Structures are given as structure tokens and as C-alpha cells.
Amino acid sequence: MARSPYWLTRFVLLRLLGFVYGVAFLCLAKQLLPLLGQDGLTPVTLFLHRLEAHFGSRRAAFLEFPSLFWLDASDGFMLAMAWLGAGLSLVVLAGFANALLLAILWALYLSFVHIGQDWYGYGWEIQLLETGFLAVFLCPLLDPRPFPRRPPPAAVLWLYRWLIFRVMLGAGLIKLRGDSCWRHLTCLYYHYETQPLPNPLSRWFHFKPHWFQKGGVLFNYLAELGAPWFAFWPRAARHVAGGVLLAFQVSLILSGNLSFLNWLTIVPILACFDDSLLRHMLPGSLVARAERAAAEARPSRAQPVAVSALVVLVAVLSVDPVRNLLSSRQMMNTSFNRLELVNTYGAFGSVGRLRPEIVFEGTSDETITAETRWREYEFKCKPGDVMRRPCVIAPYQERIDWQIWFAAMSTPERYPWTLHLVWKLLHDDRGALSLLATDPFPDAPPRHIRARLYRYEFAPPGDPTGAWWKRTLVGEWLPPLSADDPRLRRFLAEHGWLAVAAPSA
């Protein structure tokens, strides 16, 4: 395989990308309607109308937020596009990919991200779009075979290395410039407990000795500030750097539920490896197919032109991300263009020392007294019942659980959809309830709902009660609200939600 050492690299990279796309579109298909549908917490149609009013015309709004859903934002069409994306992702995962198919996946996901509002404001959304856009140029235009006649363009693999360099270096620099605990090597004393959605191993990591936690921070620096530079070196150094980067992502997968971020980050890491290494790690039949494809390969006249244009485009669009990396006011997870093509990244620049959690409670009592019995709503993954084991859900993401993690550090006014959620629970809304793990009022909706703020801490392993968490009440986050509460109705009307909510009883 002397002509191109990346036949197996391309094969593995595209399969993993298909997997990540599949998970991302599955999250959409399962949660789209209760979050973004006509009767969702933040309806897309209302969002599009506000964009149109803000920018002065539908065309101007489209140019700022390109999306297929400017044509049709109905529930049926959006859901059909989500399932189409999931289906096409499975085709890529199965081994069949070409530029046309990958371009469709990219355009579909871009369309959803641009109308996703708070639910799609995470760094991995634009990272998936950049990763997916590069993949369009890694394949022939039409030939979908796992080992087509066209060799994988080496320049695209270099662009993937440039991507992983920016992802990792951005994350490392924002830590050095951010929370002092990173410089003092103490951030991991808190991170495993206070991260968005811990998993069962998070508690094990949390109670490891301090020397272990400080070693984890040093390994973090090695992976984010050291290894990325060697992604551009000759083969041996590049393979070692790729191994360090891969081990770091695996450690993050094991220690928490960070959606599909770490799986996605592994995609450009694979560009550090070439067939000289992968041929010793993959089945012999697969290696033989790659060797036959390399022997029969025929170069394309059009592909080098397209790839050259891509390289120039990425170089031009890299100016702002590089400036951001060098800036003392570095921004994290930011795009500098409307198509999310070349972005800047970075996560956990600061680490919380405490874990606040919002617990929603309801009661069937007509009048609230000191004797009122409140029943808690359990979410699918976020901590609630102290006896419940933390979930294992990544790479899938329960998006409302993540948003409540942010909301617990703020106020209801900053997260107004929480009031819309209360309204829907007061009316036994099936869509809203589908986002939760339990319905404590299966026979009739509650008369009042409130939200209380607790501080959660891991219970030590071997706790005699068998609890995973211990919690302390901090105070009220939302006062008790009923369906006929004028404050709630006025708030919903101000946000344009009363028309899409169920009428009051």
C-alpha cells in the first residue's frame, strides 16, 4: 500500500463518524418533539418567527441561520428528517459512504443545530459539523464502497490533525487561563462529582487519593498541551501522540457521561494513525481488501482540485480560531462563520466545587399546608433519588438533564423553559413526561408544582445505607405554582408559550 498509507484509516474513521452521526440523529428523533415541536418546550416555529422579526426578513434570517426548516418546520417533516439522518448514518456505519451521502448528513445536522436553541448550544454540535464537513472530501463523489477506486486524500487527513490540534490545545489553554485549580493540580478533587452527569465510576474516581487526582491533571496537560504538537510529526511520534490522545478520551468515557463528545473527538485522532499500524490491529480479511484496493486504485482528476480548495478554505477560516487560541480572553466552543466550518473549542475552563441540583416536586393538595405531601419527579439521568445509581448513557444525551445542570447554577429567569415545563406537568403533557423517568401522578395531574435546590455530594463507597448520594436542602428555586397562578400565566404569555400550552383546567 505504498501509494497511500491511509486506506484502513479512512475505513475506520468513516465507520466511527457514522456511529456518532447515528447517535446524534437518534437523540433528535427521540427528543425532538417534546423539546422543539409545535407543542414542545421551545417550539421551532416561534423561534423562526422571532429570528425573522429580528433580522427584518425571512431571507436575511436564513442567511444568518441556514436551515432546511425555513421551508417546513412542521413536526412531521422535522421528525422525518431526524429519522432520515439516523438511517443514512447506519449506511455509513455499515461501510458505505460517498461525498454525496456525507454532504446530506452534514446539511441535515446543520439544519437542526441552527434551530436547536439552548438544547443544541454545546461545543460538540459544531465539532460534529466540522468533522462531518471534512469527511465529505475524504470519499469519492458517488462510489460508496468501503474500499473504492479513489485513494484517500492525504491532505484531508492532515486537516483532521489540524482539527484535533485545535480541539485539544484549546481545551488545555482555556484551563490554564481559567480556574486556578488547574494550575494547582486540584480540579479533579471536584470534577468527577460536579460534572454534568456522573456515571457509577465517577464516584470511584472521586474518592481516589489526592496524588491520583493530581496525576490525572498532569495527564490532562500531557494530552491537551503536549501530544497535539506531535500529530504533525513523522510516523513514530505521530502514532505515540495518537495513542496518548486516544487513551485520554477513553479515560473521559469511563469517568462520566459527556454525550458523544469523546467518541467524536476520537474521529480526528484516528488520522494520527496510518495503515502501517492499523494493519496489525484489524482483521486480516479487511487488510487484504485494503491492499487490493490500493493496487487497483485510480486517481481522480476532480478530487485533487476539490481538496485543494478545501485546504485553502480551512487555512483562511483558521485565522480567527488561531487568534482566539493566542488571546488572553480565549472563548470556548465558538464558531466564526455561519456554516460552522472551522471553529474554536475548549471545555471545563472552570470547575464547580459544589453540586447544586434542582428537584421538581408536585402535590395533589388543593391548599398547601405544613402537612402537604410532595412527590418528586425523577429525570432519566440527572441525580435525584439519593438511592438511585448514577446512569450510564453516553454517547446518548438526555438534553433536558444537561440543561437542568446549567439551570441549577442560575435562576428561572435565565432558563425560562423551566416554567414552561412546570405548566406542562401541571397539565399531564405526554411529551414533557416522556423526557422524565417517572410520573408520580399517573392518575391525575398535580395541583401544584415547586422546585427546590439541594446540594448533592457523593456518599462514600460502602455507605451502610446503600445510598449513592447525600443531599442538603439549600432553599427554594421555584415557589409552588398552580395552573391558574396569574404569575405563571403572565410569564408564559410574555414568552409566547401560552398559545402552545394546554389550556388551564
Coordinates of C-alpha atoms in Angstrom, one line a residue:
M1 CA 0.0 0.0 0.0
A2 CA 2.8 2.4 -0.9
R3 CA 0.7 4.7 -2.9
S4 CA -1.4 5.8 0.1
P5 CA -1.0 4.6 3.7
Y6 CA -4.5 5.6 4.7
W7 CA -6.9 3.1 3.2
L8 CA -7.6 1.5 6.6
T9 CA -7.5 4.9 8.3
R10 CA -10.3 6.1 6.1
F11 CA -12.3 3.0 6.6
V12 CA -12.2 3.1 10.4
L13 CA -12.6 6.9 10.6
L14 CA -15.8 6.9 8.5
R15 CA -17.3 4.0 10.4
L16 CA -16.8 5.8 13.7
L17 CA -18.2 9.0 12.2
G18 CA -21.3 7.1 11.0
F19 CA -21.7 5.8 14.6
V20 CA -21.5 9.3 16.1
Y21 CA -23.9 10.7 13.5
G22 CA -26.3 7.9 14.2
V23 CA -26.3 8.6 18.0
A24 CA -26.8 12.4 17.3
F25 CA -29.7 11.8 15.0
L26 CA -31.2 9.2 17.4
C27 CA -31.2 11.9 20.1
L28 CA -33.0 14.1 17.8
A29 CA -35.6 11.6 16.7
K30 CA -36.4 10.6 20.3
Q31 CA -36.4 14.1 21.9
L32 CA -37.2 16.4 19.0
L33 CA -41.0 16.9 19.5
P34 CA -41.1 17.4 23.3
L35 CA -38.2 19.9 23.1
L36 CA -38.7 21.7 19.8
G37 CA -42.0 20.6 18.3
Q38 CA -45.2 22.6 17.9
D39 CA -46.1 21.7 21.5
G40 CA -42.6 21.5 22.7
L41 CA -40.8 23.4 25.4
T42 CA -39.2 25.8 22.9
P43 CA -41.2 25.5 19.6
V44 CA -39.1 25.9 16.5
T45 CA -41.9 27.9 14.7
L46 CA -41.9 30.5 17.4
F47 CA -38.1 30.7 17.3
L48 CA -38.1 31.2 13.5
H49 CA -40.7 33.9 13.7
R50 CA -38.5 35.8 16.2
L51 CA -35.5 35.4 14.0
E52 CA -37.4 36.7 11.0
A53 CA -38.6 39.7 13.0
H54 CA -35.1 40.4 14.4
F55 CA -33.3 40.3 11.0
G56 CA -36.1 42.1 9.1
S57 CA -36.9 39.4 6.6
R58 CA -37.1 35.7 6.2
R59 CA -34.2 35.7 3.7
A60 CA -31.9 37.7 6.0
A61 CA -32.7 35.3 8.8
F62 CA -32.0 32.3 6.6
L63 CA -28.6 33.7 5.6
E64 CA -27.7 34.1 9.3
F65 CA -29.1 30.7 10.4
P66 CA -29.1 28.4 7.3
S67 CA -31.6 25.6 7.8
L68 CA -33.8 23.3 5.8
F69 CA -36.6 24.0 8.3
W70 CA -37.2 27.5 7.0
L71 CA -39.1 25.6 4.2
D72 CA -41.1 23.4 6.6
A73 CA -40.9 23.3 10.4
S74 CA -43.8 21.0 10.9
D75 CA -43.5 18.2 13.4
G76 CA -43.9 15.6 10.8
F77 CA -41.2 17.0 8.5
M78 CA -38.7 17.6 11.2
L79 CA -39.2 14.1 12.6
A80 CA -38.9 12.6 9.2
M81 CA -35.6 14.4 8.6
A82 CA -34.3 13.2 12.0
W83 CA -35.1 9.5 11.2
L84 CA -33.7 10.0 7.7
G85 CA -30.4 11.2 9.3
A86 CA -30.4 8.2 11.6
G87 CA -31.0 5.8 8.7
L88 CA -28.3 7.4 6.5
S89 CA -25.9 7.2 9.4
L90 CA -26.4 3.5 9.7
V91 CA -25.5 3.2 6.0
V92 CA -22.2 4.9 6.8
L93 CA -21.6 2.8 9.8
A94 CA -22.2 -0.3 7.7
G95 CA -19.3 0.7 5.5
F96 CA -20.9 2.6 2.6
A97 CA -20.1 6.2 2.2
N98 CA -19.6 8.8 -0.5
A99 CA -19.3 12.5 -0.7
L100 CA -22.9 13.0 -1.6
L101 CA -24.2 10.9 1.3
L102 CA -21.9 12.7 3.8
A103 CA -22.9 16.1 2.5
I104 CA -26.6 15.3 3.1
L105 CA -25.8 14.2 6.7
W106 CA -23.8 17.4 7.2
A107 CA -26.6 19.6 5.8
L108 CA -29.3 17.8 7.8
Y109 CA -27.4 18.2 11.1
L110 CA -26.6 21.8 10.4
S111 CA -30.3 22.5 9.8
F112 CA -31.1 21.0 13.2
V113 CA -28.3 22.8 15.1
H114 CA -29.4 26.2 13.8
I115 CA -32.9 25.7 15.1
G116 CA -32.0 23.8 18.3
Q117 CA -31.7 26.8 20.6
D118 CA -30.4 26.0 24.1
W119 CA -30.7 22.3 23.5
Y120 CA -28.1 22.4 20.8
G121 CA -25.7 25.0 22.1
Y122 CA -23.0 22.6 23.1
G123 CA -19.5 22.6 21.6
W124 CA -19.8 19.1 20.2
E125 CA -22.5 20.1 17.9
I126 CA -20.3 22.5 15.9
Q127 CA -17.4 20.0 16.3
L128 CA -19.5 17.3 14.6
L129 CA -20.3 19.7 11.8
E130 CA -16.7 20.5 11.2
T131 CA -15.7 16.8 11.4
G132 CA -18.5 15.8 9.1
F133 CA -17.7 18.5 6.5
L134 CA -14.1 17.3 6.2
A135 CA -15.4 13.8 5.7
V136 CA -17.2 14.9 2.5
F137 CA -13.8 15.3 0.9
L138 CA -12.4 12.1 2.1
C139 CA -14.6 10.0 -0.2
P140 CA -15.3 9.8 -3.9
L141 CA -18.4 11.7 -5.1
L142 CA -20.6 8.7 -5.9
D143 CA -18.7 5.4 -5.2
P144 CA -20.0 4.2 -1.8
R145 CA -17.9 1.1 -1.4
P146 CA -15.8 0.7 1.7
F147 CA -12.7 0.5 -0.5
P148 CA -13.4 2.5 -3.6
R149 CA -11.1 3.0 -6.6
R150 CA -10.1 6.5 -5.4
P151 CA -7.4 6.7 -2.8
P152 CA -7.9 8.6 0.4
P153 CA -6.5 12.2 0.0
A154 CA -3.7 12.6 2.5
A155 CA -4.4 16.4 2.7
V156 CA -7.8 15.7 4.3
L157 CA -6.1 13.6 7.0
W158 CA -3.8 16.5 7.7
L159 CA -6.8 18.7 8.1
Y160 CA -8.2 16.2 10.6
R161 CA -4.9 16.5 12.5
W162 CA -5.2 20.3 12.4
L163 CA -8.7 19.8 13.9
I164 CA -7.6 17.6 16.8
F165 CA -4.7 20.1 17.4
R166 CA -7.2 22.9 17.9
V167 CA -9.6 20.8 19.9
M168 CA -7.0 19.7 22.4
L169 CA -4.9 22.8 22.6
G170 CA -7.9 24.9 23.0
A171 CA -9.1 22.8 25.9
G172 CA -5.7 22.9 27.5
L173 CA -5.2 26.6 27.2
I174 CA -8.6 27.5 28.5
K175 CA -7.8 25.5 31.6
L176 CA -4.5 27.3 32.2
R177 CA -6.2 30.7 31.7
G178 CA -9.3 29.8 33.7
D179 CA -9.7 28.1 37.0
S180 CA -6.8 28.3 39.4
C181 CA -7.4 24.7 40.5
W182 CA -6.0 23.5 37.1
R183 CA -2.7 25.3 37.9
H184 CA -2.7 24.0 41.4
L185 CA -3.5 20.4 40.1
T186 CA -6.6 20.2 42.3
C187 CA -9.5 20.4 39.8
L188 CA -10.1 16.7 39.8
Y189 CA -10.8 16.8 43.5
Y190 CA -14.2 18.2 42.4
H191 CA -14.7 17.4 38.7
Y192 CA -16.0 13.8 39.0
E193 CA -18.7 14.8 41.5
T194 CA -19.7 18.2 39.9
Q195 CA -19.6 17.3 36.2
P196 CA -22.9 17.4 34.4
L197 CA -24.0 13.8 34.6
P198 CA -21.7 11.4 36.6
N199 CA -21.7 7.7 36.0
P200 CA -21.1 4.9 38.5
L201 CA -17.3 5.0 38.0
S202 CA -17.4 8.8 38.7
R203 CA -17.7 8.1 42.4
W204 CA -14.8 5.6 42.3
F205 CA -12.6 8.3 40.7
H206 CA -13.9 11.0 43.1
F207 CA -12.7 9.1 46.2
K208 CA -9.2 8.2 44.9
P209 CA -6.3 9.8 46.8
H210 CA -5.1 13.3 46.0
W211 CA -1.9 12.0 44.4
F212 CA -4.1 10.1 41.9
Q213 CA -6.1 13.2 41.1
K214 CA -3.1 15.4 40.6
G215 CA -1.6 12.8 38.3
G216 CA -4.8 12.9 36.4
V217 CA -4.4 16.7 35.9
L218 CA -0.8 16.2 34.7
F219 CA -2.0 13.5 32.2
N220 CA -4.6 16.0 31.1
Y221 CA -1.9 18.5 30.3
L222 CA 0.2 15.9 28.5
A223 CA -2.8 15.0 26.3
E224 CA -4.1 18.6 25.7
L225 CA -0.9 20.6 25.7
G226 CA 1.9 18.2 24.7
A227 CA 0.6 15.4 22.4
P228 CA -1.2 17.6 19.9
W229 CA 2.0 19.1 18.6
F230 CA 3.3 15.6 17.6
A231 CA 0.2 15.0 15.4
F232 CA 2.2 16.6 12.6
W233 CA 5.5 14.7 13.2
P234 CA 6.8 11.6 11.4
R235 CA 5.1 8.3 11.8
A236 CA 6.5 7.0 15.1
A237 CA 6.0 10.2 17.0
R238 CA 2.5 10.7 15.5
H239 CA 1.5 7.2 16.5
V240 CA 2.6 7.7 20.1
A241 CA 0.8 11.1 20.2
G242 CA -2.3 9.4 18.8
G243 CA -2.1 6.7 21.5
V244 CA -1.9 9.3 24.2
L245 CA -4.8 11.3 22.8
L246 CA -6.9 8.1 22.4
A247 CA -6.1 6.9 26.0
F248 CA -7.2 10.3 27.3
Q249 CA -10.6 10.1 25.5
V250 CA -11.1 6.6 26.8
S251 CA -10.5 7.8 30.4
L252 CA -13.1 10.5 29.9
I253 CA -15.6 8.0 28.5
L254 CA -15.1 5.8 31.6
S255 CA -15.4 8.6 34.1
G256 CA -18.6 10.4 33.1
N257 CA -21.4 10.9 30.6
L258 CA -20.2 13.6 28.2
S259 CA -22.6 12.9 25.5
F260 CA -20.9 11.8 22.2
L261 CA -18.1 14.4 22.7
N262 CA -15.3 11.9 23.4
W263 CA -16.4 9.5 20.7
L264 CA -16.5 12.3 18.2
T265 CA -13.1 13.6 19.3
I266 CA -11.6 10.1 18.6
V267 CA -12.6 10.6 14.9
P268 CA -9.8 13.1 14.1
I269 CA -7.4 11.3 16.5
L270 CA -7.6 8.3 14.1
A271 CA -6.0 10.5 11.4
C272 CA -2.8 10.2 13.5
F273 CA -2.6 6.5 12.6
D274 CA -1.8 5.0 9.2
D275 CA -2.1 1.6 7.7
S276 CA 1.4 0.6 8.8
L277 CA -0.1 0.4 12.4
L278 CA -3.7 -0.4 11.7
R279 CA -2.9 -3.4 9.6
H280 CA -1.6 -5.1 12.8
M281 CA -4.8 -4.3 14.6
L282 CA -7.6 -5.1 12.2
P283 CA -8.8 -8.4 10.7
G284 CA -6.6 -9.9 8.0
S285 CA -9.5 -10.1 5.5
L286 CA -10.1 -6.3 5.9
V287 CA -6.4 -5.6 5.4
A288 CA -6.4 -7.8 2.3
R289 CA -9.3 -5.8 0.8
A290 CA -7.4 -2.6 1.5
E291 CA -4.3 -3.9 -0.2
R292 CA -6.3 -5.0 -3.3
A293 CA -8.0 -1.5 -3.4
A294 CA -4.6 0.2 -3.2
A295 CA -3.2 -2.0 -6.0
E296 CA -6.2 -1.2 -8.3
A297 CA -6.6 2.5 -7.3
R298 CA -7.0 5.1 -10.0
P299 CA -6.6 8.8 -9.1
S300 CA -9.3 11.3 -9.7
R301 CA -8.9 14.5 -11.7
A302 CA -11.6 16.4 -9.9
Q303 CA -10.9 15.3 -6.3
P304 CA -7.4 17.0 -6.0
V305 CA -9.0 20.2 -7.1
A306 CA -11.8 20.0 -4.6
V307 CA -9.3 19.0 -1.8
S308 CA -7.0 21.9 -2.7
A309 CA -9.9 24.3 -2.5
L310 CA -10.8 22.8 0.9
V311 CA -7.3 23.3 2.2
V312 CA -7.3 27.0 1.1
L313 CA -10.8 27.5 2.7
V314 CA -9.7 25.9 6.0
A315 CA -6.5 28.0 6.0
V316 CA -8.4 31.2 5.6
L317 CA -11.1 30.3 8.1
S318 CA -8.4 29.3 10.6
V319 CA -7.2 32.9 11.2
D320 CA -9.9 33.7 13.8
P321 CA -9.6 30.4 15.7
V322 CA -5.8 30.8 15.9
R323 CA -6.2 34.4 17.1
N324 CA -8.6 33.1 19.7
L325 CA -6.1 30.5 20.9
L326 CA -3.5 33.2 21.3
S327 CA -5.8 35.6 23.1
S328 CA -5.8 36.0 26.9
R329 CA -9.6 36.3 26.5
Q330 CA -9.9 33.0 24.8
M331 CA -13.5 32.0 24.0
M332 CA -14.6 28.4 24.2
N333 CA -16.8 26.4 21.7
T334 CA -17.3 29.3 19.3
S335 CA -17.9 29.4 15.5
F336 CA -16.7 32.3 13.4
N337 CA -18.8 31.5 10.3
R338 CA -22.4 30.7 9.6
L339 CA -21.7 27.1 8.3
E340 CA -19.7 26.1 11.5
L341 CA -16.8 25.0 9.3
V342 CA -13.6 25.9 11.3
N343 CA -14.3 26.6 14.9
T344 CA -12.6 27.1 18.3
Y345 CA -13.1 24.6 21.1
G346 CA -12.4 24.2 24.8
A347 CA -14.2 22.7 27.8
F348 CA -14.2 22.8 31.6
G349 CA -12.2 26.0 31.9
S350 CA -13.7 26.3 35.3
V351 CA -14.8 23.5 37.7
G352 CA -17.5 23.8 40.3
R353 CA -16.6 23.0 43.9
L354 CA -20.3 22.2 44.8
R355 CA -23.1 20.4 43.0
P356 CA -26.4 22.2 43.1
E357 CA -29.4 20.2 41.9
I358 CA -33.0 21.2 41.1
V359 CA -35.6 18.8 42.3
F360 CA -39.1 19.3 41.0
E361 CA -42.0 18.2 43.3
G362 CA -45.7 18.1 42.9
T363 CA -48.7 17.7 45.2
S364 CA -52.4 16.9 44.7
D365 CA -53.4 19.0 47.7
E366 CA -55.8 21.9 46.8
T367 CA -54.3 24.0 49.6
I368 CA -50.6 23.9 50.6
T369 CA -50.0 23.5 54.3
A370 CA -47.2 22.2 56.5
E371 CA -48.7 18.8 56.2
T372 CA -48.7 18.8 52.4
R373 CA -47.2 15.7 50.9
W374 CA -44.9 16.4 48.0
R375 CA -43.8 13.8 45.4
E376 CA -40.6 14.1 43.4
Y377 CA -40.2 13.9 39.6
E378 CA -37.3 11.8 38.6
F379 CA -35.3 12.6 35.4
K380 CA -33.7 9.9 33.3
C381 CA -30.1 10.6 34.2
K382 CA -29.6 13.6 36.4
P383 CA -29.2 12.9 40.2
G384 CA -32.5 12.9 42.1
D385 CA -33.3 9.9 44.4
V386 CA -30.1 9.5 46.5
M387 CA -30.5 5.7 46.4
R388 CA -30.5 5.6 42.6
R389 CA -27.3 4.6 40.9
P390 CA -25.9 7.2 38.5
C391 CA -26.7 6.4 34.9
V392 CA -24.6 5.1 32.1
I393 CA -26.0 6.7 29.0
A394 CA -23.2 8.2 26.9
P395 CA -22.8 8.6 23.9
Y396 CA -26.5 9.2 24.0
Q397 CA -27.6 12.5 25.6
E398 CA -30.6 13.4 27.6
R399 CA -30.6 17.0 26.7
I400 CA -33.1 18.3 29.4
D401 CA -30.9 16.7 32.1
W402 CA -27.9 18.6 30.8
Q403 CA -29.9 21.9 30.7
I404 CA -31.1 21.5 34.3
W405 CA -27.5 21.1 35.4
F406 CA -26.8 24.6 34.0
A407 CA -30.1 25.9 35.3
A408 CA -29.2 24.8 38.9
M409 CA -26.3 27.3 38.8
S410 CA -28.6 30.1 37.8
T411 CA -32.2 31.4 38.1
P412 CA -35.6 30.5 36.5
E413 CA -35.5 33.8 34.6
R414 CA -32.3 32.7 32.8
Y415 CA -33.9 29.4 32.0
P416 CA -37.5 30.3 31.2
W417 CA -38.3 26.9 29.6
T418 CA -38.3 25.5 33.2
L419 CA -41.6 27.4 33.8
H420 CA -43.0 26.0 30.6
L421 CA -42.0 22.6 31.8
V422 CA -43.9 23.2 35.1
W423 CA -47.0 24.3 33.1
K424 CA -46.9 21.1 31.0
L425 CA -46.5 18.9 34.0
L426 CA -49.5 20.6 35.6
H427 CA -51.5 19.6 32.6
D428 CA -50.1 16.0 32.4
D429 CA -48.5 16.7 29.0
R430 CA -47.4 13.4 27.5
G431 CA -44.5 15.0 25.6
A432 CA -43.0 16.6 28.6
L433 CA -43.5 13.4 30.7
S434 CA -41.6 11.4 28.0
L435 CA -38.5 13.4 29.0
L436 CA -38.7 12.1 32.6
A437 CA -38.0 8.8 34.1
T438 CA -41.1 8.6 36.3
D439 CA -44.6 10.2 36.6
P440 CA -45.5 10.4 40.2
F441 CA -49.1 11.4 39.3
P442 CA -50.3 8.6 36.9
D443 CA -54.0 9.1 37.6
A444 CA -54.4 12.9 37.6
P445 CA -52.0 15.8 37.2
P446 CA -50.8 17.6 40.3
R447 CA -52.5 20.7 41.6
H448 CA -49.2 22.5 42.5
I449 CA -45.5 22.1 41.5
R450 CA -42.5 23.6 43.1
A451 CA -38.7 23.3 42.6
R452 CA -36.2 23.1 45.4
L453 CA -32.5 23.5 45.3
Y454 CA -30.2 20.9 47.0
R455 CA -26.5 20.4 47.4
Y456 CA -25.6 16.9 46.3
E457 CA -22.4 15.0 47.4
F458 CA -21.3 11.5 46.7
A459 CA -21.9 9.1 49.5
P460 CA -18.7 7.2 50.3
P461 CA -18.5 3.7 48.7
G462 CA -19.7 1.2 51.2
D463 CA -22.1 3.6 52.8
P464 CA -24.2 1.5 55.2
T465 CA -27.5 2.9 53.8
G466 CA -26.5 1.9 50.3
A467 CA -27.0 5.5 49.1
W468 CA -25.1 6.8 46.1
W469 CA -25.6 10.5 47.1
K470 CA -26.3 12.6 50.2
R471 CA -28.0 15.9 49.8
T472 CA -28.7 19.1 51.8
L473 CA -31.5 21.4 51.2
V474 CA -30.3 24.9 50.1
G475 CA -33.6 26.6 49.5
E476 CA -36.5 27.3 47.1
W477 CA -35.7 27.5 43.4
L478 CA -39.3 27.9 42.2
P479 CA -42.3 28.6 44.6
P480 CA -45.4 26.4 44.4
L481 CA -47.2 27.2 41.2
S482 CA -50.7 26.1 40.0
A483 CA -52.3 26.1 36.6
D484 CA -54.4 29.2 37.5
D485 CA -51.5 31.1 39.0
P486 CA -51.5 34.6 37.3
R487 CA -47.8 34.9 37.7
L488 CA -47.2 31.7 35.7
R489 CA -49.8 32.5 33.1
R490 CA -48.4 36.0 32.6
F491 CA -44.8 34.7 32.3
L492 CA -45.9 32.1 29.6
A493 CA -47.8 34.8 27.7
E494 CA -44.8 37.1 27.6
H495 CA -42.7 34.3 26.0
G496 CA -45.4 33.4 23.5
W497 CA -45.9 29.9 25.1
L498 CA -49.4 30.1 26.4
A499 CA -50.8 29.5 22.9
V500 CA -48.9 26.3 22.5
A501 CA -49.6 25.0 26.1
A502 CA -52.6 23.1 27.1
P503 CA -55.5 25.3 28.4
S504 CA -55.8 25.5 32.1
A505 CA -58.3 23.3 33.9

